[in-house]
């Protein structure tokens, strides 16, 4: 083992000595080539190379300035060449554009605001309708939620069961065979259908609540214990013949009420209204008496209907409205985004135009033309110097090779 280690140490010393000898040789070679390169004009070449590098660095810096100015011209939408005359033209055009673009931005801002407001309003309507549909799905009635809430508050305050006080519209329906008369029935019976029917024994408590409470709305209550006066038998074309009433005591009262007080004859031809004392046309024109004919088109959508034993048809109608609202919102949102984008584009262009107009630099401070010429001249001088001494390139190649070999030998 001692002999093996002794031999390895001797081998290592020999290798180190050989490596040091090689480095010494390479150093001398590099020194010699360097001296020869300098004597052959390499120093002048190196100076010219530094001049080229400096000129190129200055060109890069100035091209950054020139490119930024060109970008400002493009953003401002000003098409002109980069020259002393072009610079004057660009600034003159920028000052003209500022006036028109200010007006364009104001108009675009107004359009964007209007479009955003319309889309926002539709979004609010969608949310409100979704809530309304969800509310109708939790019950069977077609009566508006605010009226149902009023009934609930009255019952909570008085202890009366809601089932004892239906709205008249909850007890009236239009059979399928008379569906074409629904719109007319809705118009004629709206004052009755939205009324709360109150048993006589509960009327004092309900009246007291109405007197002492701010309803923040309107509610009509009818005491069903008061006898219904008027005709008890309907005519062959009376409105009641187109309707069904709920099979209950309250439903019977509603049927009598309609027979006696809403004895409108149903006429398909509006010309027939002139021949009857009280009537309603298929289109919803209502003749109240010999001198008064009216039509109320404020509640014409299917979702406005209040008659019906259940609200399946109303929910379907509301769902249709919701689909239409969503489609309208999608269109309005596209328009809103378009106008917002147009506004942003104009604002960016106006900013670029103002930047061009406010730029007071001389052409020579922006253009890279002189720097390109300086780089070309420096490169030409360098190439001429190299051409004058063809051997110099070979010396340079040998010097670079020797330096690489010395670096490799030093790192071992």
GROMACS .gro file of C-alpha atoms in nm:
model
  412
    1UNK     CA    1   0.000   0.000   0.000
    2UNK     CA    2   0.284   0.240   0.083
    3UNK     CA    3   0.445   0.170  -0.249
    4UNK     CA    4   0.111   0.219  -0.432
    5UNK     CA    5   0.045   0.552  -0.260
    6UNK     CA    6   0.404   0.664  -0.317
    7UNK     CA    7   0.368   0.583  -0.688
    8UNK     CA    8   0.036   0.770  -0.715
    9UNK     CA    9   0.188   1.076  -0.549
   10UNK     CA   10   0.481   1.070  -0.790
   11UNK     CA   11   0.242   1.042  -1.084
   12UNK     CA   12   0.033   1.338  -0.954
   13UNK     CA   13   0.343   1.556  -0.915
   14UNK     CA   14   0.450   1.470  -1.265
   15UNK     CA   15   0.105   1.562  -1.403
   16UNK     CA   16   0.104   1.896  -1.216
   17UNK     CA   17   0.452   1.974  -1.346
   18UNK     CA   18   0.343   1.893  -1.701
   19UNK     CA   19   0.033   2.110  -1.667
   20UNK     CA   20   0.233   2.402  -1.529
   21UNK     CA   21   0.478   2.364  -1.813
   22UNK     CA   22   0.191   2.371  -2.065
   23UNK     CA   23   0.041   2.683  -1.904
   24UNK     CA   24   0.376   2.858  -1.914
   25UNK     CA   25   0.409   2.769  -2.279
   26UNK     CA   26   0.059   2.899  -2.357
   27UNK     CA   27   0.122   3.223  -2.166
   28UNK     CA   28   0.431   3.286  -2.374
   29UNK     CA   29   0.234   3.203  -2.687
   30UNK     CA   30  -0.045   3.445  -2.595
   31UNK     CA   31   0.206   3.717  -2.504
   32UNK     CA   32   0.388   3.670  -2.830
   33UNK     CA   33   0.074   3.674  -3.039
   34UNK     CA   34  -0.054   3.979  -2.854
   35UNK     CA   35   0.267   4.167  -2.920
   36UNK     CA   36   0.265   4.063  -3.284
   37UNK     CA   37  -0.106   4.160  -3.319
   38UNK     CA   38  -0.030   4.505  -3.176
   39UNK     CA   39   0.277   4.553  -3.399
   40UNK     CA   40   0.073   4.461  -3.708
   41UNK     CA   41  -0.191   4.728  -3.629
   42UNK     CA   42  -0.417   4.534  -3.395
   43UNK     CA   43  -0.436   4.825  -3.151
   44UNK     CA   44  -0.585   5.048  -3.416
   45UNK     CA   45  -0.832   4.774  -3.509
   46UNK     CA   46  -0.932   4.739  -3.142
   47UNK     CA   47  -0.991   5.114  -3.122
   48UNK     CA   48  -1.207   5.101  -3.434
   49UNK     CA   49  -1.400   4.805  -3.292
   50UNK     CA   50  -1.472   5.005  -2.976
   51UNK     CA   51  -1.589   5.295  -3.189
   52UNK     CA   52  -1.827   5.065  -3.376
   53UNK     CA   53  -1.961   4.922  -3.049
   54UNK     CA   54  -2.012   5.272  -2.904
   55UNK     CA   55  -2.187   5.392  -3.220
   56UNK     CA   56  -2.413   5.087  -3.220
   57UNK     CA   57  -2.503   5.142  -2.853
   58UNK     CA   58  -2.593   5.505  -2.926
   59UNK     CA   59  -2.799   5.393  -3.226
   60UNK     CA   60  -2.995   5.144  -3.016
   61UNK     CA   61  -3.069   5.415  -2.761
   62UNK     CA   62  -3.181   5.665  -3.024
   63UNK     CA   63  -3.387   5.404  -3.213
   64UNK     CA   64  -3.575   5.345  -2.888
   65UNK     CA   65  -3.665   5.716  -2.888
   66UNK     CA   66  -3.756   5.716  -3.257
   67UNK     CA   67  -3.967   5.399  -3.232
   68UNK     CA   68  -4.152   5.539  -2.932
   69UNK     CA   69  -4.236   5.854  -3.129
   70UNK     CA   70  -4.349   5.650  -3.428
   71UNK     CA   71  -4.569   5.446  -3.192
   72UNK     CA   72  -4.723   5.770  -3.060
   73UNK     CA   73  -4.799   5.877  -3.419
   74UNK     CA   74  -4.966   5.543  -3.492
   75UNK     CA   75  -5.168   5.558  -3.169
   76UNK     CA   76  -5.275   5.913  -3.258
   77UNK     CA   77  -5.379   5.802  -3.605
   78UNK     CA   78  -5.146   6.055  -3.769
   79UNK     CA   79  -4.995   5.927  -4.095
   80UNK     CA   80  -4.685   6.127  -4.187
   81UNK     CA   81  -4.320   6.058  -4.265
   82UNK     CA   82  -4.056   6.118  -4.001
   83UNK     CA   83  -3.876   6.421  -4.136
   84UNK     CA   84  -3.839   6.783  -4.028
   85UNK     CA   85  -4.141   6.881  -4.241
   86UNK     CA   86  -4.332   6.570  -4.135
   87UNK     CA   87  -4.275   6.656  -3.771
   88UNK     CA   88  -4.428   7.002  -3.822
   89UNK     CA   89  -4.724   6.846  -4.005
   90UNK     CA   90  -4.776   6.588  -3.729
   91UNK     CA   91  -4.790   6.852  -3.455
   92UNK     CA   92  -5.026   7.073  -3.656
   93UNK     CA   93  -5.255   6.776  -3.722
   94UNK     CA   94  -5.241   6.678  -3.352
   95UNK     CA   95  -5.361   7.024  -3.244
   96UNK     CA   96  -5.654   7.000  -3.487
   97UNK     CA   97  -5.745   6.650  -3.369
   98UNK     CA   98  -5.755   6.751  -3.002
   99UNK     CA   99  -6.067   6.963  -3.068
  100UNK     CA  100  -6.259   6.697  -3.259
  101UNK     CA  101  -6.150   6.409  -3.038
  102UNK     CA  102  -6.262   6.590  -2.722
  103UNK     CA  103  -6.613   6.607  -2.868
  104UNK     CA  104  -6.591   6.246  -2.989
  105UNK     CA  105  -6.487   6.127  -2.642
  106UNK     CA  106  -6.777   6.313  -2.478
  107UNK     CA  107  -7.024   6.160  -2.725
  108UNK     CA  108  -6.872   5.813  -2.681
  109UNK     CA  109  -6.885   5.847  -2.303
  110UNK     CA  110  -7.256   5.936  -2.322
  111UNK     CA  111  -7.329   5.642  -2.554
  112UNK     CA  112  -7.138   5.408  -2.327
  113UNK     CA  113  -7.317   5.536  -2.018
  114UNK     CA  114  -7.659   5.497  -2.182
  115UNK     CA  115  -7.580   5.146  -2.307
  116UNK     CA  116  -7.441   5.044  -1.968
  117UNK     CA  117  -7.750   5.184  -1.797
  118UNK     CA  118  -7.979   4.991  -2.028
  119UNK     CA  119  -7.789   4.666  -1.971
  120UNK     CA  120  -7.782   4.726  -1.596
  121UNK     CA  121  -8.157   4.794  -1.590
  122UNK     CA  122  -8.223   4.472  -1.782
  123UNK     CA  123  -8.001   4.282  -1.541
  124UNK     CA  124  -8.204   4.423  -1.252
  125UNK     CA  125  -8.529   4.325  -1.426
  126UNK     CA  126  -8.398   3.972  -1.473
  127UNK     CA  127  -8.311   3.940  -1.105
  128UNK     CA  128  -8.652   4.078  -1.006
  129UNK     CA  129  -8.835   3.840  -1.242
  130UNK     CA  130  -8.630   3.542  -1.122
  131UNK     CA  131  -8.731   3.627  -0.766
  132UNK     CA  132  -9.092   3.662  -0.874
  133UNK     CA  133  -9.092   3.323  -1.049
  134UNK     CA  134  -8.936   3.160  -0.745
  135UNK     CA  135  -9.208   3.322  -0.532
  136UNK     CA  136  -9.489   3.193  -0.757
  137UNK     CA  137  -9.339   2.844  -0.754
  138UNK     CA  138  -9.373   2.837  -0.376
  139UNK     CA  139  -9.752   2.883  -0.399
  140UNK     CA  140 -10.048   2.827  -0.629
  141UNK     CA  141 -10.197   3.178  -0.648
  142UNK     CA  142 -10.173   3.421  -0.942
  143UNK     CA  143 -10.220   3.723  -0.716
  144UNK     CA  144  -9.923   3.961  -0.704
  145UNK     CA  145  -9.671   3.892  -0.425
  146UNK     CA  146  -9.722   4.231  -0.260
  147UNK     CA  147 -10.097   4.163  -0.224
  148UNK     CA  148 -10.029   3.818  -0.080
  149UNK     CA  149  -9.786   3.973   0.166
  150UNK     CA  150 -10.051   4.223   0.273
  151UNK     CA  151 -10.294   3.936   0.340
  152UNK     CA  152 -10.027   3.749   0.536
  153UNK     CA  153  -9.960   4.055   0.754
  154UNK     CA  154 -10.332   4.103   0.820
  155UNK     CA  155 -10.372   3.738   0.920
  156UNK     CA  156 -10.066   3.752   1.141
  157UNK     CA  157 -10.198   4.062   1.318
  158UNK     CA  158 -10.556   3.938   1.356
  159UNK     CA  159 -10.506   3.563   1.396
  160UNK     CA  160 -10.734   3.488   1.100
  161UNK     CA  161 -10.649   3.185   0.884
  162UNK     CA  162 -10.545   3.288   0.532
  163UNK     CA  163 -10.768   3.014   0.388
  164UNK     CA  164 -11.069   3.205   0.522
  165UNK     CA  165 -10.985   3.517   0.321
  166UNK     CA  166 -10.913   3.433  -0.044
  167UNK     CA  167 -10.866   3.689  -0.316
  168UNK     CA  168 -11.156   3.673  -0.561
  169UNK     CA  169 -10.918   3.597  -0.850
  170UNK     CA  170 -10.811   3.277  -0.675
  171UNK     CA  171 -11.170   3.151  -0.707
  172UNK     CA  172 -11.216   3.237  -1.077
  173UNK     CA  173 -11.076   3.057  -1.380
  174UNK     CA  174 -11.128   3.054  -1.756
  175UNK     CA  175 -11.192   2.704  -1.896
  176UNK     CA  176 -10.989   2.594  -2.198
  177UNK     CA  177 -11.294   2.611  -2.429
  178UNK     CA  178 -11.329   2.983  -2.353
  179UNK     CA  179 -10.957   3.066  -2.343
  180UNK     CA  180 -10.999   3.338  -2.607
  181UNK     CA  181 -11.205   3.536  -2.353
  182UNK     CA  182 -10.934   3.540  -2.084
  183UNK     CA  183 -10.797   3.881  -2.183
  184UNK     CA  184 -11.147   4.032  -2.171
  185UNK     CA  185 -11.226   3.868  -1.837
  186UNK     CA  186 -10.896   3.989  -1.688
  187UNK     CA  187 -10.980   4.348  -1.788
  188UNK     CA  188 -11.340   4.345  -1.670
  189UNK     CA  189 -11.285   4.160  -1.344
  190UNK     CA  190 -10.953   4.312  -1.229
  191UNK     CA  191 -11.122   4.534  -0.962
  192UNK     CA  192 -11.300   4.229  -0.821
  193UNK     CA  193 -11.028   3.968  -0.874
  194UNK     CA  194 -10.770   4.166  -0.675
  195UNK     CA  195 -11.011   4.223  -0.384
  196UNK     CA  196 -10.971   4.034  -0.055
  197UNK     CA  197 -11.291   3.851   0.041
  198UNK     CA  198 -11.360   3.879   0.414
  199UNK     CA  199 -11.623   3.685   0.613
  200UNK     CA  200 -11.856   3.918   0.803
  201UNK     CA  201 -11.737   3.805   1.146
  202UNK     CA  202 -11.377   3.906   1.058
  203UNK     CA  203 -11.458   4.240   0.900
  204UNK     CA  204 -11.425   4.448   1.222
  205UNK     CA  205 -11.074   4.311   1.292
  206UNK     CA  206 -10.966   4.363   0.930
  207UNK     CA  207 -11.112   4.715   0.924
  208UNK     CA  208 -10.929   4.801   1.248
  209UNK     CA  209 -10.599   4.677   1.097
  210UNK     CA  210 -10.653   4.880   0.778
  211UNK     CA  211 -10.730   5.191   0.981
  212UNK     CA  212 -10.425   5.161   1.206
  213UNK     CA  213 -10.167   5.045   0.949
  214UNK     CA  214  -9.981   5.215   0.665
  215UNK     CA  215 -10.016   4.955   0.390
  216UNK     CA  216  -9.771   5.136   0.160
  217UNK     CA  217 -10.000   5.025  -0.120
  218UNK     CA  218 -10.364   4.961  -0.208
  219UNK     CA  219 -10.597   4.686  -0.089
  220UNK     CA  220 -10.971   4.645  -0.141
  221UNK     CA  221 -11.163   4.425   0.105
  222UNK     CA  222 -11.519   4.303   0.047
  223UNK     CA  223 -11.750   4.183   0.324
  224UNK     CA  224 -11.906   3.869   0.176
  225UNK     CA  225 -12.174   3.860   0.444
  226UNK     CA  226 -12.350   4.153   0.277
  227UNK     CA  227 -12.620   4.020   0.039
  228UNK     CA  228 -12.548   4.065  -0.331
  229UNK     CA  229 -12.821   4.267  -0.502
  230UNK     CA  230 -12.892   4.263  -0.874
  231UNK     CA  231 -12.974   3.993  -1.131
  232UNK     CA  232 -12.944   3.636  -1.005
  233UNK     CA  233 -12.963   3.465  -1.343
  234UNK     CA  234 -12.713   3.534  -1.621
  235UNK     CA  235 -12.800   3.609  -1.981
  236UNK     CA  236 -12.687   3.361  -2.248
  237UNK     CA  237 -12.385   3.576  -2.345
  238UNK     CA  238 -12.296   3.713  -2.003
  239UNK     CA  239 -11.933   3.701  -1.890
  240UNK     CA  240 -12.010   3.448  -1.615
  241UNK     CA  241 -12.093   3.190  -1.885
  242UNK     CA  242 -11.727   3.200  -1.996
  243UNK     CA  243 -11.593   3.137  -1.646
  244UNK     CA  244 -11.557   2.869  -1.379
  245UNK     CA  245 -11.578   2.950  -1.010
  246UNK     CA  246 -11.431   2.747  -0.725
  247UNK     CA  247 -11.662   2.487  -0.570
  248UNK     CA  248 -11.701   2.642  -0.227
  249UNK     CA  249 -11.920   2.888  -0.038
  250UNK     CA  250 -11.683   3.171  -0.131
  251UNK     CA  251 -11.679   3.048  -0.492
  252UNK     CA  252 -12.058   3.057  -0.501
  253UNK     CA  253 -12.053   3.412  -0.364
  254UNK     CA  254 -11.810   3.515  -0.640
  255UNK     CA  255 -12.038   3.360  -0.905
  256UNK     CA  256 -12.335   3.559  -0.771
  257UNK     CA  257 -12.125   3.876  -0.758
  258UNK     CA  258 -12.017   3.841  -1.121
  259UNK     CA  259 -12.371   3.753  -1.232
  260UNK     CA  260 -12.519   4.055  -1.054
  261UNK     CA  261 -12.257   4.325  -1.091
  262UNK     CA  262 -12.042   4.220  -1.388
  263UNK     CA  263 -12.324   4.127  -1.625
  264UNK     CA  264 -12.131   4.224  -1.937
  265UNK     CA  265 -12.240   4.059  -2.261
  266UNK     CA  266 -11.950   3.899  -2.452
  267UNK     CA  267 -11.952   4.006  -2.818
  268UNK     CA  268 -11.700   3.887  -3.072
  269UNK     CA  269 -11.768   4.173  -3.312
  270UNK     CA  270 -11.696   4.513  -3.153
  271UNK     CA  271 -11.974   4.666  -3.363
  272UNK     CA  272 -12.219   4.472  -3.147
  273UNK     CA  273 -12.122   4.678  -2.841
  274UNK     CA  274 -12.348   4.954  -2.973
  275UNK     CA  275 -12.646   4.720  -2.945
  276UNK     CA  276 -12.596   4.621  -2.579
  277UNK     CA  277 -12.628   4.825  -2.259
  278UNK     CA  278 -12.315   4.665  -2.101
  279UNK     CA  279 -12.068   4.448  -2.286
  280UNK     CA  280 -11.711   4.346  -2.356
  281UNK     CA  281 -11.554   4.268  -2.692
  282UNK     CA  282 -11.314   3.986  -2.765
  283UNK     CA  283 -11.043   4.252  -2.798
  284UNK     CA  284 -11.107   4.381  -2.446
  285UNK     CA  285 -11.308   4.698  -2.508
  286UNK     CA  286 -11.550   4.738  -2.217
  287UNK     CA  287 -11.881   4.922  -2.246
  288UNK     CA  288 -11.968   5.024  -1.889
  289UNK     CA  289 -12.296   5.198  -1.970
  290UNK     CA  290 -12.468   5.372  -2.256
  291UNK     CA  291 -12.218   5.659  -2.254
  292UNK     CA  292 -11.889   5.504  -2.139
  293UNK     CA  293 -11.661   5.259  -2.322
  294UNK     CA  294 -11.306   5.199  -2.203
  295UNK     CA  295 -11.007   4.975  -2.250
  296UNK     CA  296 -10.720   4.914  -2.007
  297UNK     CA  297 -10.404   4.786  -2.173
  298UNK     CA  298 -10.179   4.836  -1.870
  299UNK     CA  299 -10.191   4.468  -1.778
  300UNK     CA  300 -10.194   4.284  -2.109
  301UNK     CA  301  -9.915   4.027  -2.069
  302UNK     CA  302  -9.997   3.672  -1.969
  303UNK     CA  303  -9.776   3.723  -1.664
  304UNK     CA  304 -10.015   4.002  -1.553
  305UNK     CA  305 -10.309   3.764  -1.526
  306UNK     CA  306 -10.462   3.728  -1.180
  307UNK     CA  307 -10.743   3.482  -1.252
  308UNK     CA  308 -10.691   3.110  -1.198
  309UNK     CA  309 -10.722   2.821  -0.955
  310UNK     CA  310 -10.346   2.765  -0.993
  311UNK     CA  311 -10.051   2.952  -1.143
  312UNK     CA  312  -9.896   2.695  -1.380
  313UNK     CA  313  -9.981   2.900  -1.688
  314UNK     CA  314  -9.857   3.217  -1.522
  315UNK     CA  315  -9.522   3.059  -1.430
  316UNK     CA  316  -9.486   2.942  -1.791
  317UNK     CA  317  -9.564   3.294  -1.914
  318UNK     CA  318  -9.313   3.446  -1.671
  319UNK     CA  319  -9.050   3.194  -1.783
  320UNK     CA  320  -9.109   3.307  -2.141
  321UNK     CA  321  -9.064   3.669  -2.033
  322UNK     CA  322  -8.744   3.573  -1.853
  323UNK     CA  323  -8.600   3.412  -2.167
  324UNK     CA  324  -8.686   3.724  -2.367
  325UNK     CA  325  -8.528   3.948  -2.101
  326UNK     CA  326  -8.212   3.741  -2.097
  327UNK     CA  327  -8.188   3.760  -2.475
  328UNK     CA  328  -8.237   4.138  -2.458
  329UNK     CA  329  -7.972   4.162  -2.187
  330UNK     CA  330  -7.722   3.965  -2.396
  331UNK     CA  331  -7.778   4.204  -2.687
  332UNK     CA  332  -7.759   4.510  -2.462
  333UNK     CA  333  -7.444   4.377  -2.294
  334UNK     CA  334  -7.275   4.331  -2.632
  335UNK     CA  335  -7.370   4.688  -2.727
  336UNK     CA  336  -7.252   4.816  -2.388
  337UNK     CA  337  -6.915   4.644  -2.420
  338UNK     CA  338  -6.880   4.773  -2.777
  339UNK     CA  339  -6.946   5.133  -2.674
  340UNK     CA  340  -6.714   5.098  -2.372
  341UNK     CA  341  -6.438   4.968  -2.601
  342UNK     CA  342  -6.496   5.253  -2.847
  343UNK     CA  343  -6.476   5.501  -2.561
  344UNK     CA  344  -6.149   5.349  -2.435
  345UNK     CA  345  -6.001   5.356  -2.787
  346UNK     CA  346  -6.089   5.724  -2.829
  347UNK     CA  347  -5.947   5.811  -2.486
  348UNK     CA  348  -5.621   5.633  -2.571
  349UNK     CA  349  -5.604   5.807  -2.908
  350UNK     CA  350  -5.671   6.147  -2.751
  351UNK     CA  351  -5.392   6.085  -2.499
  352UNK     CA  352  -5.152   5.997  -2.783
  353UNK     CA  353  -5.259   6.305  -2.983
  354UNK     CA  354  -5.200   6.530  -2.683
  355UNK     CA  355  -4.859   6.372  -2.634
  356UNK     CA  356  -4.761   6.444  -2.995
  357UNK     CA  357  -4.891   6.801  -2.971
  358UNK     CA  358  -4.700   6.866  -2.647
  359UNK     CA  359  -4.370   6.722  -2.779
  360UNK     CA  360  -4.130   7.016  -2.838
  361UNK     CA  361  -3.817   6.818  -2.929
  362UNK     CA  362  -3.626   6.900  -3.246
  363UNK     CA  363  -3.617   6.649  -3.531
  364UNK     CA  364  -3.250   6.571  -3.454
  365UNK     CA  365  -3.344   6.477  -3.096
  366UNK     CA  366  -3.593   6.216  -3.221
  367UNK     CA  367  -3.454   6.077  -3.544
  368UNK     CA  368  -3.193   5.798  -3.546
  369UNK     CA  369  -3.084   5.891  -3.897
  370UNK     CA  370  -2.752   6.052  -3.791
  371UNK     CA  371  -2.672   5.759  -3.564
  372UNK     CA  372  -2.732   5.510  -3.844
  373UNK     CA  373  -2.492   5.709  -4.060
  374UNK     CA  374  -2.236   5.712  -3.776
  375UNK     CA  375  -2.257   5.333  -3.738
  376UNK     CA  376  -2.218   5.286  -4.114
  377UNK     CA  377  -1.911   5.513  -4.118
  378UNK     CA  378  -1.751   5.335  -3.818
  379UNK     CA  379  -1.813   4.993  -3.974
  380UNK     CA  380  -1.666   5.113  -4.304
  381UNK     CA  381  -1.350   5.240  -4.131
  382UNK     CA  382  -1.311   4.911  -3.945
  383UNK     CA  383  -1.353   4.703  -4.260
  384UNK     CA  384  -1.105   4.922  -4.448
  385UNK     CA  385  -0.846   4.878  -4.172
  386UNK     CA  386  -0.894   4.502  -4.174
  387UNK     CA  387  -0.866   4.485  -4.553
  388UNK     CA  388  -0.538   4.677  -4.535
  389UNK     CA  389  -0.371   4.392  -4.337
  390UNK     CA  390  -0.501   4.050  -4.439
  391UNK     CA  391  -0.250   3.873  -4.209
  392UNK     CA  392  -0.401   4.042  -3.905
  393UNK     CA  393  -0.716   3.829  -3.916
  394UNK     CA  394  -0.507   3.509  -3.903
  395UNK     CA  395  -0.305   3.645  -3.611
  396UNK     CA  396  -0.629   3.736  -3.436
  397UNK     CA  397  -0.764   3.388  -3.492
  398UNK     CA  398  -0.447   3.227  -3.349
  399UNK     CA  399  -0.454   3.466  -3.050
  400UNK     CA  400  -0.819   3.384  -2.974
  401UNK     CA  401  -0.742   3.011  -2.997
  402UNK     CA  402  -0.442   3.041  -2.766
  403UNK     CA  403  -0.641   3.240  -2.510
  404UNK     CA  404  -0.911   2.972  -2.508
  405UNK     CA  405  -0.649   2.699  -2.461
  406UNK     CA  406  -0.486   2.894  -2.175
  407UNK     CA  407  -0.822   2.941  -2.003
  408UNK     CA  408  -0.894   2.567  -2.032
  409UNK     CA  409  -0.550   2.475  -1.898
  410UNK     CA  410  -0.583   2.715  -1.605
  411UNK     CA  411  -0.921   2.571  -1.504
  412UNK     CA  412  -0.792   2.211  -1.483
   0.00000   0.00000   0.00000
